[in-house]
XYZ file of C-alpha atoms in Angstrom:
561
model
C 70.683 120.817 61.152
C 72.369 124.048 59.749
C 69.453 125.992 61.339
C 70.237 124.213 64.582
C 74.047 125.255 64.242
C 73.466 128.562 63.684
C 71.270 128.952 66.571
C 74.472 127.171 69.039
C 76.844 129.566 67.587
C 76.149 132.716 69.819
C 76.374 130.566 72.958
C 79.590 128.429 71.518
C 80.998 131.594 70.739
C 80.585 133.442 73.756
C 81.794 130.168 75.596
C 85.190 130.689 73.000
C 85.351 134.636 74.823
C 85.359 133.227 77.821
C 87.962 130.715 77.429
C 90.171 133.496 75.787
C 89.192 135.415 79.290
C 90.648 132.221 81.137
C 93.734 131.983 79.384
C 94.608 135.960 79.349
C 93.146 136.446 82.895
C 95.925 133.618 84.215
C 98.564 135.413 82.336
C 97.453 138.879 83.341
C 97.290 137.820 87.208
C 101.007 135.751 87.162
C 102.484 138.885 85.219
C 100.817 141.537 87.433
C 102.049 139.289 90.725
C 105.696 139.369 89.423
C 105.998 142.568 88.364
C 104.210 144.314 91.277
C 106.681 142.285 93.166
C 109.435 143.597 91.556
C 108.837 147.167 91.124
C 107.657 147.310 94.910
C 111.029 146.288 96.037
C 112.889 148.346 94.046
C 111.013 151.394 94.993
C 111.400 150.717 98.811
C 115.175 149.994 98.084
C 117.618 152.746 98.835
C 121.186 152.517 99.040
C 121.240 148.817 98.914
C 118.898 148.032 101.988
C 115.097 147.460 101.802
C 113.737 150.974 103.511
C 110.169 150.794 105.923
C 107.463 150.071 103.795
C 104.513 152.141 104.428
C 101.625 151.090 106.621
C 99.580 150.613 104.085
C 101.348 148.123 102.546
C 101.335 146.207 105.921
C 97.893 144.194 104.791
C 99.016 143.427 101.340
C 102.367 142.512 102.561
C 100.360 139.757 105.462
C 97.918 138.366 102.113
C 100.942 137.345 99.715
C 103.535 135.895 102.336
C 100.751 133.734 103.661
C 99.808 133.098 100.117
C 103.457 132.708 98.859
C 103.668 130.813 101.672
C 101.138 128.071 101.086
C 101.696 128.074 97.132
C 105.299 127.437 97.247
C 104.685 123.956 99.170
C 104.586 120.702 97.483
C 101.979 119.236 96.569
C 101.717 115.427 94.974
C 101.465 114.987 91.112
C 102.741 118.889 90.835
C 105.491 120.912 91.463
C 103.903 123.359 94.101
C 101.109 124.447 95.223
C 100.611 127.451 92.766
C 101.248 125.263 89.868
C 98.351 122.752 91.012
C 95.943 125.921 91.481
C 96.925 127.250 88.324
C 96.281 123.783 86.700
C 93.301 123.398 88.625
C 91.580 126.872 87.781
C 92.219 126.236 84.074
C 90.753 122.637 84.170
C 87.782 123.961 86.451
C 86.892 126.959 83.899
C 87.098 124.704 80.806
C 84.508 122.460 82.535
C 82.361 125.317 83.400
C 82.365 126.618 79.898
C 81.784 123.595 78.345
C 78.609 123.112 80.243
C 77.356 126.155 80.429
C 75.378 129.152 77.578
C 74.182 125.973 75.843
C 70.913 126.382 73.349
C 69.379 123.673 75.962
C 70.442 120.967 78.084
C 68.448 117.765 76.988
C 69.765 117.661 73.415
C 73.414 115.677 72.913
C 73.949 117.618 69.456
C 74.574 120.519 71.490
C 77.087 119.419 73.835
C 78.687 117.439 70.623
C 78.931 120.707 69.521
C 80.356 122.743 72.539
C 82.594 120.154 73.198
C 84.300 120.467 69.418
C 84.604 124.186 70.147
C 86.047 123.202 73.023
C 88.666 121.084 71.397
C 89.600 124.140 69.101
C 90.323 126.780 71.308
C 92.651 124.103 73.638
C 94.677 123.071 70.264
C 95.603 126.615 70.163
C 96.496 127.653 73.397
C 98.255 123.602 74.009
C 100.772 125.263 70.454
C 101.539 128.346 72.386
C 102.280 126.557 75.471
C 104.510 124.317 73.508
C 106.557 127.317 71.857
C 110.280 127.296 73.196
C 110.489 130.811 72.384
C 107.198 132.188 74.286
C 106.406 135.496 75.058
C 106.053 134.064 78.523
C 109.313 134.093 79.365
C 109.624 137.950 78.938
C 105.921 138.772 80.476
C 106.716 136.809 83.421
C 108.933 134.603 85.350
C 108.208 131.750 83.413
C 110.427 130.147 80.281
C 108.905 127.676 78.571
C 110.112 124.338 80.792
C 108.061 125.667 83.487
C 104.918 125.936 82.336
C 104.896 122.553 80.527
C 102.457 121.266 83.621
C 99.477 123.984 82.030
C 100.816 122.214 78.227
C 99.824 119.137 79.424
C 96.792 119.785 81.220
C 95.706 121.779 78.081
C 96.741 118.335 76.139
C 94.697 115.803 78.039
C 91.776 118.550 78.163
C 92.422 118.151 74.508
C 91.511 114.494 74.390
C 88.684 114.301 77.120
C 86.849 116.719 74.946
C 87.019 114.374 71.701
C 86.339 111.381 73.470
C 83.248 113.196 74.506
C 82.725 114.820 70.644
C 82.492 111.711 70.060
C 80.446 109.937 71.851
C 77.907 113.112 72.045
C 77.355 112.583 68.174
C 76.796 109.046 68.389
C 74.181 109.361 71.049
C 72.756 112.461 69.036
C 72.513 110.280 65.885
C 71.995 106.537 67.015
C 68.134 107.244 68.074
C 67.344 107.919 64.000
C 69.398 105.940 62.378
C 71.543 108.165 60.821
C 75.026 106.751 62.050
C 75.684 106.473 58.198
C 76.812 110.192 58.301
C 80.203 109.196 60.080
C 80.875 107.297 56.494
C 81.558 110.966 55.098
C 84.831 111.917 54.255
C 84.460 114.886 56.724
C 83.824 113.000 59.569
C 86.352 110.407 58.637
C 89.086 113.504 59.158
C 87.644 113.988 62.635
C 87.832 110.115 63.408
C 91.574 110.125 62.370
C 92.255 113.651 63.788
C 90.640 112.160 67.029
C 93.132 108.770 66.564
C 95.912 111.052 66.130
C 95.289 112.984 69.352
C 94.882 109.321 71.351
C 98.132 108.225 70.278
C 100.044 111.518 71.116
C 98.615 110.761 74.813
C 99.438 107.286 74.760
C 103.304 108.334 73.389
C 103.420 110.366 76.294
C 101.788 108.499 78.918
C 104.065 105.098 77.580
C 106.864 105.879 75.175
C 108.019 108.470 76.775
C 108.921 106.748 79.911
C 110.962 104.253 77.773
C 112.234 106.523 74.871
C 112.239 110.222 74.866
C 113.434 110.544 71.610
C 110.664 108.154 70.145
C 108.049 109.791 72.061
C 108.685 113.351 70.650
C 109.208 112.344 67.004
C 105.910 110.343 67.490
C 104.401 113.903 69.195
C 105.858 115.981 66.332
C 104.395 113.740 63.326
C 100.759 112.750 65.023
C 100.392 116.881 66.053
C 100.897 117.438 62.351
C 98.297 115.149 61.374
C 96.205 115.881 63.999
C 96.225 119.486 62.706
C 95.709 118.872 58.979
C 93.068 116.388 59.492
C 91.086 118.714 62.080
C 91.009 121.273 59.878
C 89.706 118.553 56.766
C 86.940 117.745 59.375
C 85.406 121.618 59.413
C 87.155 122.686 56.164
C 84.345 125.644 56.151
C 86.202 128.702 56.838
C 82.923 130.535 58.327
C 83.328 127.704 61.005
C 86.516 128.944 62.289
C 88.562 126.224 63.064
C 90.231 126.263 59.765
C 91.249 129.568 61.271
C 92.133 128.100 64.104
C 93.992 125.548 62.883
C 96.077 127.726 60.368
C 96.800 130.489 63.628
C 97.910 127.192 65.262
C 100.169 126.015 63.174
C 101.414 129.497 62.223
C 102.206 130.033 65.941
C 104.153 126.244 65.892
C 105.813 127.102 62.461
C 107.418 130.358 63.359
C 108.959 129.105 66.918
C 110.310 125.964 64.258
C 111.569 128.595 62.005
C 113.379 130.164 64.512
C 114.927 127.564 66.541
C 115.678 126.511 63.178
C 117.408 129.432 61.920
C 120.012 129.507 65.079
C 120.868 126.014 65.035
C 122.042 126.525 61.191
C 124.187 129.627 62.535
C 125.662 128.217 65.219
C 126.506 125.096 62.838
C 129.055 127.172 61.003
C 132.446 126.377 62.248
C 131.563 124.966 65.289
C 132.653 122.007 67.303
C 132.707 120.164 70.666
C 135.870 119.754 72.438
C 135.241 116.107 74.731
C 137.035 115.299 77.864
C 136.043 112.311 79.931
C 135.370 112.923 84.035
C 135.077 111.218 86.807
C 132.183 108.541 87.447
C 130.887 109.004 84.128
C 130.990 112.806 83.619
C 132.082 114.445 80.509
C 133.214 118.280 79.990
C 132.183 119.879 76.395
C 133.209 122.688 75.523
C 131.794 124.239 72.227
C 133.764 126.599 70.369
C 131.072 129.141 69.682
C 128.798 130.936 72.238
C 125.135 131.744 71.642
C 123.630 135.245 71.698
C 121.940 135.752 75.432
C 123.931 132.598 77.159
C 124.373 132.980 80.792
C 125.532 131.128 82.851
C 122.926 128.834 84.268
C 120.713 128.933 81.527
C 120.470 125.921 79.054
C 121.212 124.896 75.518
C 120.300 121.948 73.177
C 123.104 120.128 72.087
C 123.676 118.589 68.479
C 126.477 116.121 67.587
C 126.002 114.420 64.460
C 128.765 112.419 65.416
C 126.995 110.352 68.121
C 123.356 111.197 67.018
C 122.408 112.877 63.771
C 118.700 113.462 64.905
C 118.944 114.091 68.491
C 118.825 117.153 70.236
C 119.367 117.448 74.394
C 119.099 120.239 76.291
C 122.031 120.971 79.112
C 123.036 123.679 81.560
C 126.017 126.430 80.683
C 128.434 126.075 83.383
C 130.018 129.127 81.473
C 130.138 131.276 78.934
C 134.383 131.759 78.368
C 133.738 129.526 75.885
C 130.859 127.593 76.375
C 131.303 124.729 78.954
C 128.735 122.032 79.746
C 129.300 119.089 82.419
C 127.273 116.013 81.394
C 126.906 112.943 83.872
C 125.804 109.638 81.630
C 123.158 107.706 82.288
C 122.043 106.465 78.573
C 121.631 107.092 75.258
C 123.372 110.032 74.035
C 124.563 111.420 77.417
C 126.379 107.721 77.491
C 127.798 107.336 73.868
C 129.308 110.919 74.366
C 131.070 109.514 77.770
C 132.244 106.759 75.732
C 133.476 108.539 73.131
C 135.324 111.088 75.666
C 136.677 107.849 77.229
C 137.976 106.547 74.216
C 139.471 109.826 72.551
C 140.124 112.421 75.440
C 140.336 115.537 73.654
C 138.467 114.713 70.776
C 136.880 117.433 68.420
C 133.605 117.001 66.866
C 131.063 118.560 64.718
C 128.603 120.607 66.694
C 125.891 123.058 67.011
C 123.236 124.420 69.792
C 119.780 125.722 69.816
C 119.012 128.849 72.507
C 119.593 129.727 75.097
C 116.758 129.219 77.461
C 115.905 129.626 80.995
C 114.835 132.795 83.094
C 116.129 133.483 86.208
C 116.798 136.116 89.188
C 119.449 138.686 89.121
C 121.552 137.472 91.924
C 122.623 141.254 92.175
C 119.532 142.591 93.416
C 119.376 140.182 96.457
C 121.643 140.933 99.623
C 122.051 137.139 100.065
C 122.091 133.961 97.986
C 121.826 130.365 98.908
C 122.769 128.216 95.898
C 122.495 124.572 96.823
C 122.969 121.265 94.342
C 123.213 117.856 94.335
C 125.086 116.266 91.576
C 125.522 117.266 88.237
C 122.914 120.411 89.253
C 126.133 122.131 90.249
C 126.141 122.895 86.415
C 123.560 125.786 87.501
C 124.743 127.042 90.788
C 128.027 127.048 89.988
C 127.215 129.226 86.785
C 125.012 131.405 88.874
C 128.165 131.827 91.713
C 130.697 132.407 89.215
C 129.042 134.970 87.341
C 127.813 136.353 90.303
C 131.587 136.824 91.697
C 132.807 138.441 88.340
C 130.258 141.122 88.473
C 130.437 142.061 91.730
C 132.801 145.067 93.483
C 134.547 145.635 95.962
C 132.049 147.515 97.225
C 129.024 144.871 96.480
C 127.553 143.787 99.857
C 125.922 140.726 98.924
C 126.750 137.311 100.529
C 126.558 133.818 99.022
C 125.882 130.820 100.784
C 126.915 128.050 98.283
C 126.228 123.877 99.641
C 127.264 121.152 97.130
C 126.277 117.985 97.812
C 128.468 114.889 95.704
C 128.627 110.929 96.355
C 132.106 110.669 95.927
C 135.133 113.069 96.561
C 136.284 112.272 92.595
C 133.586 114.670 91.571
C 135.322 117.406 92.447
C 136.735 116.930 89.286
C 134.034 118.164 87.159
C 134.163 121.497 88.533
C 137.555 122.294 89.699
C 138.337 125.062 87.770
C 134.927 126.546 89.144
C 135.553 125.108 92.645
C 139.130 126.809 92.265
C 137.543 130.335 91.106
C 134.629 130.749 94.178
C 137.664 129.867 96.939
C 140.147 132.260 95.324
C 138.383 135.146 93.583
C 138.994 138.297 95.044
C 135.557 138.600 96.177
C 135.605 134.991 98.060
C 135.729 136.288 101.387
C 131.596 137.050 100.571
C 131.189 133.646 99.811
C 130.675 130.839 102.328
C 130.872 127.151 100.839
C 130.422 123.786 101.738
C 131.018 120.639 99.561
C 129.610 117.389 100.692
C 130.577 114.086 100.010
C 128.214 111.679 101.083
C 129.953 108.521 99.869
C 133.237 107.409 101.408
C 136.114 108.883 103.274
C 137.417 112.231 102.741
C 140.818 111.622 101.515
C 143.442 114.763 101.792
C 145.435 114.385 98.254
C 148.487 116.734 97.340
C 146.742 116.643 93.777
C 143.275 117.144 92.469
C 142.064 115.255 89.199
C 142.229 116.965 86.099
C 141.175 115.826 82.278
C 143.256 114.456 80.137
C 143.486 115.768 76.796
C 145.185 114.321 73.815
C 147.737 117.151 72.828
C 147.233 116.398 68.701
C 143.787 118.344 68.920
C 143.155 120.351 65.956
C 144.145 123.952 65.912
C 140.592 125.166 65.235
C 139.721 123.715 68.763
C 142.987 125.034 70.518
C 141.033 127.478 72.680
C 138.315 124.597 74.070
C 140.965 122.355 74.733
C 142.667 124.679 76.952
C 139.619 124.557 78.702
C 139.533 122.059 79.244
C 143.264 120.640 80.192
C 145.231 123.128 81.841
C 148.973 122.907 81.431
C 150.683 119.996 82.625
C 153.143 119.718 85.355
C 156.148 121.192 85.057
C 159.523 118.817 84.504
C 160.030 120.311 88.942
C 156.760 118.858 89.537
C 157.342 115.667 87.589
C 160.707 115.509 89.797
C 158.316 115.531 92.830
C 156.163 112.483 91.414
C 152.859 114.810 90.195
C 151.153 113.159 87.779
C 150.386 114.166 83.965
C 146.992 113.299 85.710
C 146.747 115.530 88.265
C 146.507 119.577 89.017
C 149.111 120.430 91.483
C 147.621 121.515 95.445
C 149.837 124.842 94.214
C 147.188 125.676 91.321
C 144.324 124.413 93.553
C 143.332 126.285 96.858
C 144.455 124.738 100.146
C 141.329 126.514 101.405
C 139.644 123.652 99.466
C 139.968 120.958 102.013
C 138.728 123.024 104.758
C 135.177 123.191 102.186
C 134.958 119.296 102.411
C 132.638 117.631 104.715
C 131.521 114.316 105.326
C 127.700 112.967 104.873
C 124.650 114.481 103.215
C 124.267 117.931 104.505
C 121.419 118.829 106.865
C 119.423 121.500 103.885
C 116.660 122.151 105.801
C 119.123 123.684 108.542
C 120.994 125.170 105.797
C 118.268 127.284 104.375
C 116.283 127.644 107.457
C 119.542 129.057 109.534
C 120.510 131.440 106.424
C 116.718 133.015 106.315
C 116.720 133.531 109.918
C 120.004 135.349 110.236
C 119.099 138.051 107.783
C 118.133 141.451 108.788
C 114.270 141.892 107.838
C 114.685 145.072 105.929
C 117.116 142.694 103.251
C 116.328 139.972 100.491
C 117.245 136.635 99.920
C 117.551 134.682 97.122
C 116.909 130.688 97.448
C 118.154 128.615 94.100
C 118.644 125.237 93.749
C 119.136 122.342 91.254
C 119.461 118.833 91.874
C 117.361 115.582 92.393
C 113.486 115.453 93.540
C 113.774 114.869 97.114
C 116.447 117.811 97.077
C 114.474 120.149 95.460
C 111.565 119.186 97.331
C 113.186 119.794 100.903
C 114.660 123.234 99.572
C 111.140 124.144 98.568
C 109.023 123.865 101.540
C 111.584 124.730 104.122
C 111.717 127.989 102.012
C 108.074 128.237 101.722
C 107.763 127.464 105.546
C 110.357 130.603 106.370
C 108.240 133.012 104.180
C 106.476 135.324 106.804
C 105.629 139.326 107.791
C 108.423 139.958 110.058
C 111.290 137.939 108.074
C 112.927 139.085 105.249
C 111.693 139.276 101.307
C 112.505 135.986 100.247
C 112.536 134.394 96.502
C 112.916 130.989 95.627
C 113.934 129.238 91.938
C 114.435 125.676 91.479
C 115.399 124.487 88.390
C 113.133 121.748 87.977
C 112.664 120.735 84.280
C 109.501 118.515 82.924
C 110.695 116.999 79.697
């Protein structure tokens, strides 16, 4: 049987090469497609406009607009087309090599055996698709949330090719009898490193719908045993997946170590300032702000005060101090509502993990269309804000920002943001539209603000003014303004003339702000908000990407926890 192994391993180890050929030729090809992108555009780019490209690049230019074009489409059970190819390439060349370069193709024992080296190489690559600090998101235009699609696909791989381990064995060994041999303690590691594996896909495919925070401490503890068992199964460090497994692990430890090390720093005098909202919205603002936050990007948020072990990751609004805006819906997003409710203004214990999240540079685009529904305004408005404090006088980009909310009490969560996009200095470049699709559009003298109490503690002085401007003066009290309220002075009367009654039409929205731009210019399309949203913004976008229009780049933030 050794002889027999050792006469597989050339063709299970060239069928290992190729696998590591798979995984770097998808990365090569993604990086090389963004960064070709990239550096073409800022080579043809002279004083702010796109120049002629040259007529050579006239044939390249007609093969990735009709590819961009097709990829960046929908497509059921994925995200877009690009991500199902990608998916479907990786799944496709794991079959191949697991079938192919065997010793022969009439004995099970050597499929058994291809299919176990098959099961190593995935483990790895599933742990560096899982890191939250991947090289990824610096190679290309991908942080870690958006490749969790090829994590799972790697995952499932993962547990096809032990079912079939499995079963290959048996059928190799039932014919002679020798079933006994899966009574040794080795192969009593594989059966529970194989047991381990089956519940991790049942936690996701079950749990996770009902329980997030159950499913991932159930991932967490089953991946460790999976890994310590797996390696107990082929303990022989001549067989490699010791190797493996310790390079795995390594990889997983050091992102842990990490993430680990900036939540402790960021624990160190820091708090969460609360302040209930509107139809279940809370503002938190965190006294300390992470190294590399941007707006737009995302954090994960610790209170011990509501829950000691849970971690959830939300959207910077901005970054003078840290602002989040959470909507409820259970769980910890609703006992931190609750809690707001109950003590407006209250200060808690707090810390954050990150940032995360890769984005455009709105700045190298001559227009922007930011659209959100909801609480996705976190992002765009983020993204607009910072966008309008960087820009000159001089800057010629224009920003086409569409907000679409159910009720007109929403404005709330982001007045202060609503307040800076209508009355920076650089508004004029900025054409908005907010949309309330519940209701009547009432015109109030007075906006809602947060109530804060005023016996917050001095160390959280500076989020509390955050979040509770000043009230009303005693004149303003005279003139029946509310404690509750930000007076129409302190809130653009331009802000009416942004409201608009019904869902707005986004299809006509993107389409109308592709087609009015010059050719030679690029737009930026970015949008956050719920499925059907983000799935109109995306193929109307992908439909408007031709030869003769104008460079266009989408980003949805879509994420897949």
């Amino acid at each position: 049987m050794a002889g027999a192994g050792a006469l597989r391993r050339p063709g299970n180890v060239a069928s290992a090469q190729g696998y590591a050929g798979l995984v770097a030729g998808l990365i090569v090809i993604i990086a090389v497609s963004y960064w070709t992108r990239r550096l073409f555009y800022r080579l043809t780019r002279s004083n702010g406009t796109q120049s002629a490209s040259p007529t050579w690049v006239r044939p390249i230019l007609v093969l990735t607009r009709w590819a961009r074009s097709i990829l960046l489409r929908r497509v059921p059970g994925f995200v877009s087309g690009g991500q199902a190819l990608t998916v479907g390439v990786y799944v496709a060349g794991n079959m191949i090599l697991a079938f192919t370069n065997l010793l022969n193709y009439y004995t099970a024992n050597n499929y058994a055996s291809r299919f176990g080296w098959m099961i190593t190489v995935n483990i790895c690559v599933t742990v560096f698709l899982a890191l939250k600090n991947t090289p990824l998101a610096f190679l290309t235009p991908y942080s870690y949330e958006r490749i969790n699609a090829l994590h799972r696909a790697a995952g499932c791989l993962i547990l096809v090719f032990t079912v079939a381990h499995t079963i290959a064995w048996l059928v190799a060994f039932a014919p002679s009898g020798s079933l006994r041999v899966f009574r040794e303690e080795e192969q009593i590691y594989g059966a529970l490193s194989g047991a381990a594996m089956l519940i991790m896909w049942l936690a996701w495919v079950i749990l996770r719908r009902f329980s997030y925070e159950l499913f991932y401490i159930a991932h967490v503890m089953f991946f460790i045993i999976a890994m310590i068992t797996m390696a107990l199964h082929r303990p022989d460090f001549a067989g490699q997946v010791v190797i493996a497994m310790i390079v795995a692990c390594a990889l997983w430890a050091v992102d842990r170590l990490i993430r680990t090390a900036r939540f402790l720093i960021y624990s160190i005098n820091n708090t969460a300032t609360l302040a209930p909202l509107a139809n279940g919205g809370t503002r938190v603002v965190l006294a300390k702000t992470p190294l590399g936050a941007a707006p737009g990007k995302h954090i994960f948020l610790w209170i011990p005060g509501l829950r000691a072990f849970q971690m959830h990751p939300f959207s910077i609004v901005s970054t003078h101090p840290t602002e989040l805006v959470i909507n409820s819906y259970d769980g910890f997003t609703k006992a931190l509502h609750e809690k707001a409710k109950a003590e407006p203004g209250v200060v808690l214990k707090a810390s954050m993990e990150g940032p995360y999240g890769t984005f455009p540079d709105l700045l190298e685009y001559d227009k922007i269309v930011l659209i959100a529904g909801g609480s996705g305004a976190s992002f765009t408005f983020g993204l607009a804000v910072n966008a309008l404090e960087r820009m000159t006088a001089g800057s010629r980009q224009e920003i086409i920002f569409v907000w679409a909310v159910k009720e007109q009490d929403h404005l709330e969560w982001y007045t202060e943001h609503l307040n800076t996009i209508l009355t920076h200095e650089n508004a004029p470049k900025v054409k908005a539209s907010v949309h309330i699709t519940r209701g009547e559009i009432e015109k109030r003298s007075s906006w809602p603000k947060s109530n804060v109490a005023s016996t917050a503690s001095p160390s959280a002085s500076a989020s509390a003014e955050k979040i509770a401007p000043a009230t009303a003066s005693a004149k303003e009290k005279d003139e029946g303004q509310s404690e509750d309220h930000i007076p129409l002075s302190r809130t653009p009367s331009s802000v009416s003339s942004v409201l608009k009654p019904g869902r707005p039409n986004v299809e006509a929205e993107v389409r109308d702000a592709i087609e009015s731009t010059p050719r030679n210019q690029r737009i930026l399309v970015a949008a956050c908000g719920p499925s059907a949203l983000m799935k109109t913004v995306r193929n109307t976008t992908a439909s408007c990407i031709k030869v003769d229009a104008p460079s266009i780049e989408l980003h949805l933030e879509e994420f897949g926890w």
